[in-house]
Amino acid sequence: SSPDSDSFTPELEKAGLLNKTKIAEGGRKLRKSWSPSWVVLVGNSLVFFKDPKSQTPSSWRPGNSKPESSVDLRGAQLLWANDLSSKKNVFKLRTVTGNEFLLQSETDSLIKEWFNTIQSVIHRLDRE
Ligand code: I3S
């Protein structure tokens, strides 16, 4: 990779705005509460930021912005889940610890990209 991308962050895979709701914590069902989230896929983690106003790369550099939460993708499961919402383009991410999230976008191409990118990270970790 180039010196420029190294000073950016070498392991960044993807970042963008998605609608998010957590629907389970440790296997316990939670009440849905959708909200926009700035989602960053970096290394083995999906990191959620609350403030969708800060969408520049510097906003999620370590130290510059505090993540709302973070998900370890190792052993996670990803499924399309249009049966779990009236919204379109919904997928469910389940962690090994039994946390479940729904992620959604109105833009078909965008949600497919997210699904494929997260899935490829999960599969890479499965092979390690
Ligand atoms: O699966 P549900 O219960 O139909 O989910 C809806 C509710 O969580 C609703 O909030 P209330 O708890 O105030 O009813 C949300 O506003 C809706 O967005 C949820 O449904 P969708 O179909 O949007 O995931």
Tab-separated table of C-alpha atoms and ligand atoms in Angstrom:
chain	number	residue	atom	x	y	z
A	1	SER	CA	0.000	0.000	0.000
A	2	SER	CA	1.069	3.587	-0.534
A	3	PRO	CA	2.468	5.868	2.172
A	4	ASP	CA	-0.747	7.885	1.887
A	5	SER	CA	-2.999	4.937	2.660
A	6	ASP	CA	-0.717	3.917	5.550
A	7	SER	CA	-1.115	7.315	7.172
A	8	PHE	CA	-4.883	6.951	6.624
A	9	THR	CA	-5.386	3.479	8.140
A	10	PRO	CA	-4.181	0.327	6.432
A	11	GLU	CA	-6.888	-2.008	7.627
A	12	LEU	CA	-9.930	0.137	6.813
A	13	GLU	CA	-12.317	-1.865	4.661
A	14	LYS	CA	-15.374	0.361	4.513
A	15	ALA	CA	-17.211	3.217	6.174
A	16	GLY	CA	-20.656	4.699	5.715
A	17	LEU	CA	-24.043	5.605	7.077
A	18	LEU	CA	-26.538	2.808	7.763
A	19	ASN	CA	-29.695	2.500	9.811
A	20	LYS	CA	-29.074	0.301	12.800
A	21	THR	CA	-30.960	-1.318	15.639
A	22	LYS	CA	-29.756	-3.793	18.203
A	23	ILE	CA	-32.345	-6.543	18.661
A	24	ALA	CA	-30.624	-8.860	21.134
A	25	GLU	CA	-27.974	-8.668	23.831
A	26	GLY	CA	-26.394	-11.922	24.949
A	27	GLY	CA	-29.319	-13.829	23.447
A	28	ARG	CA	-31.889	-11.679	25.252
A	29	LYS	CA	-34.348	-9.940	22.930
A	30	LEU	CA	-34.334	-6.140	22.979
A	31	ARG	CA	-36.916	-3.649	21.867
A	32	LYS	CA	-36.102	-2.293	18.406
A	33	SER	CA	-34.911	1.261	18.173
A	34	TRP	CA	-33.710	2.264	14.713
A	35	SER	CA	-31.273	5.118	14.313
A	36	PRO	CA	-28.686	6.231	11.774
A	37	SER	CA	-25.201	5.057	12.589
A	38	TRP	CA	-21.814	5.794	11.055
A	39	VAL	CA	-20.461	2.291	10.515
A	40	VAL	CA	-16.766	1.541	10.070
A	41	LEU	CA	-15.419	-1.863	9.090
A	42	VAL	CA	-11.822	-1.983	10.234
A	43	GLY	CA	-9.727	-5.089	10.769
A	44	ASN	CA	-11.886	-7.759	12.414
A	45	SER	CA	-14.410	-5.310	13.817
A	46	LEU	CA	-17.488	-3.411	12.856
A	47	VAL	CA	-17.446	-0.138	14.789
A	48	PHE	CA	-20.511	2.024	15.312
A	49	PHE	CA	-20.406	5.780	15.848
A	50	LYS	CA	-23.337	7.760	17.082
A	51	ASP	CA	-22.758	11.077	15.418
A	52	PRO	CA	-23.597	10.935	11.722
A	53	LYS	CA	-22.451	14.561	11.406
A	54	SER	CA	-18.797	13.523	11.625
A	55	GLN	CA	-18.200	11.556	8.459
A	56	THR	CA	-14.634	12.478	7.617
A	57	PRO	CA	-11.906	9.855	7.974
A	58	SER	CA	-10.317	11.834	10.835
A	59	SER	CA	-13.531	11.616	12.831
A	60	TRP	CA	-13.099	7.909	13.589
A	61	ARG	CA	-9.323	7.785	13.944
A	62	PRO	CA	-8.454	6.361	17.338
A	63	GLY	CA	-8.666	9.181	19.862
A	64	ASN	CA	-10.654	11.562	17.686
A	65	SER	CA	-14.105	10.117	18.212
A	66	LYS	CA	-15.515	7.674	20.716
A	67	PRO	CA	-17.284	4.652	19.210
A	68	GLU	CA	-20.773	3.918	20.472
A	69	SER	CA	-20.020	0.211	20.272
A	70	SER	CA	-17.938	-2.326	18.462
A	71	VAL	CA	-18.618	-5.821	17.158
A	72	ASP	CA	-16.055	-8.607	16.809
A	73	LEU	CA	-16.753	-10.338	13.500
A	74	ARG	CA	-14.918	-13.557	14.365
A	75	GLY	CA	-17.483	-16.365	14.363
A	76	ALA	CA	-20.295	-13.960	13.524
A	77	GLN	CA	-23.236	-14.878	11.305
A	78	LEU	CA	-24.722	-12.688	8.607
A	79	LEU	CA	-28.187	-13.241	7.148
A	80	TRP	CA	-30.593	-11.294	4.983
A	81	ALA	CA	-33.527	-10.589	7.269
A	82	ASN	CA	-36.318	-8.879	5.393
A	83	ASP	CA	-38.736	-10.971	7.456
A	84	LEU	CA	-37.606	-9.136	10.602
A	85	SER	CA	-38.648	-5.659	9.501
A	86	SER	CA	-41.096	-3.755	7.350
A	87	LYS	CA	-38.095	-1.879	5.968
A	88	LYS	CA	-36.376	-3.050	2.796
A	89	ASN	CA	-32.729	-4.098	2.511
A	90	VAL	CA	-32.293	-5.433	6.048
A	91	PHE	CA	-29.654	-7.871	7.201
A	92	LYS	CA	-28.964	-9.352	10.603
A	93	LEU	CA	-25.548	-9.688	12.177
A	94	ARG	CA	-25.223	-12.089	15.098
A	95	THR	CA	-22.042	-12.217	17.171
A	96	VAL	CA	-20.668	-15.274	19.000
A	97	THR	CA	-21.757	-13.613	22.246
A	98	GLY	CA	-25.399	-13.526	21.122
A	99	ASN	CA	-25.654	-9.856	20.283
A	100	GLU	CA	-27.862	-9.230	17.268
A	101	PHE	CA	-28.043	-6.145	15.091
A	102	LEU	CA	-30.175	-5.232	12.111
A	103	LEU	CA	-28.580	-2.976	9.518
A	104	GLN	CA	-30.494	-1.311	6.721
A	105	SER	CA	-30.177	1.090	3.821
A	106	GLU	CA	-32.696	2.421	1.328
A	107	THR	CA	-30.018	2.014	-1.358
A	108	ASP	CA	-29.943	-1.514	-2.785
A	109	SER	CA	-26.381	-1.350	-4.143
A	110	LEU	CA	-25.042	0.062	-0.903
A	111	ILE	CA	-26.560	-2.594	1.342
A	112	LYS	CA	-25.337	-5.366	-0.991
A	113	GLU	CA	-21.803	-3.965	-0.811
A	114	TRP	CA	-21.947	-3.901	2.982
A	115	PHE	CA	-23.323	-7.439	3.121
A	116	ASN	CA	-20.635	-8.774	0.771
A	117	THR	CA	-17.785	-6.948	2.493
A	118	ILE	CA	-18.787	-8.055	6.009
A	119	GLN	CA	-19.381	-11.596	4.751
A	120	SER	CA	-15.907	-11.725	3.215
A	121	VAL	CA	-14.329	-10.624	6.508
A	122	ILE	CA	-16.301	-13.281	8.420
A	123	HIS	CA	-15.222	-15.948	5.925
A	124	ARG	CA	-11.590	-14.805	6.098
A	125	LEU	CA	-11.686	-15.105	9.900
A	126	ASP	CA	-13.347	-18.556	9.633
A	127	ARG	CA	-10.350	-19.753	7.605
A	128	GLU	CA	-7.726	-18.456	10.059
B	1	I3S	O1	-40.602	-5.617	14.819
B	1	I3S	P1	-41.503	-4.499	15.256
B	1	I3S	O2	-41.874	-4.553	16.689
B	1	I3S	O3	-42.661	-4.297	14.358
B	1	I3S	O4	-40.596	-3.194	15.154
B	1	I3S	C1	-41.085	-1.891	15.032
B	1	I3S	C2	-41.119	-1.213	16.381
B	1	I3S	O5	-39.891	-1.404	17.047
B	1	I3S	C3	-41.376	0.264	16.266
B	1	I3S	O6	-41.245	0.898	17.507
B	1	I3S	P2	-42.329	0.813	18.679
B	1	I3S	O7	-41.627	-0.017	19.691
B	1	I3S	O8	-42.539	2.214	19.148
B	1	I3S	O9	-43.545	0.166	18.137
B	1	I3S	C4	-40.377	0.928	15.342
B	1	I3S	O10	-40.670	2.300	15.214
B	1	I3S	C5	-40.397	0.278	13.984
B	1	I3S	O11	-39.416	0.892	13.174
B	1	I3S	C6	-40.159	-1.195	14.070
B	1	I3S	O12	-40.409	-1.860	12.869
B	1	I3S	P3	-39.560	-1.944	11.544
B	1	I3S	O13	-40.481	-2.696	10.621
B	1	I3S	O14	-39.298	-0.531	11.120
B	1	I3S	O15	-38.283	-2.700	11.759
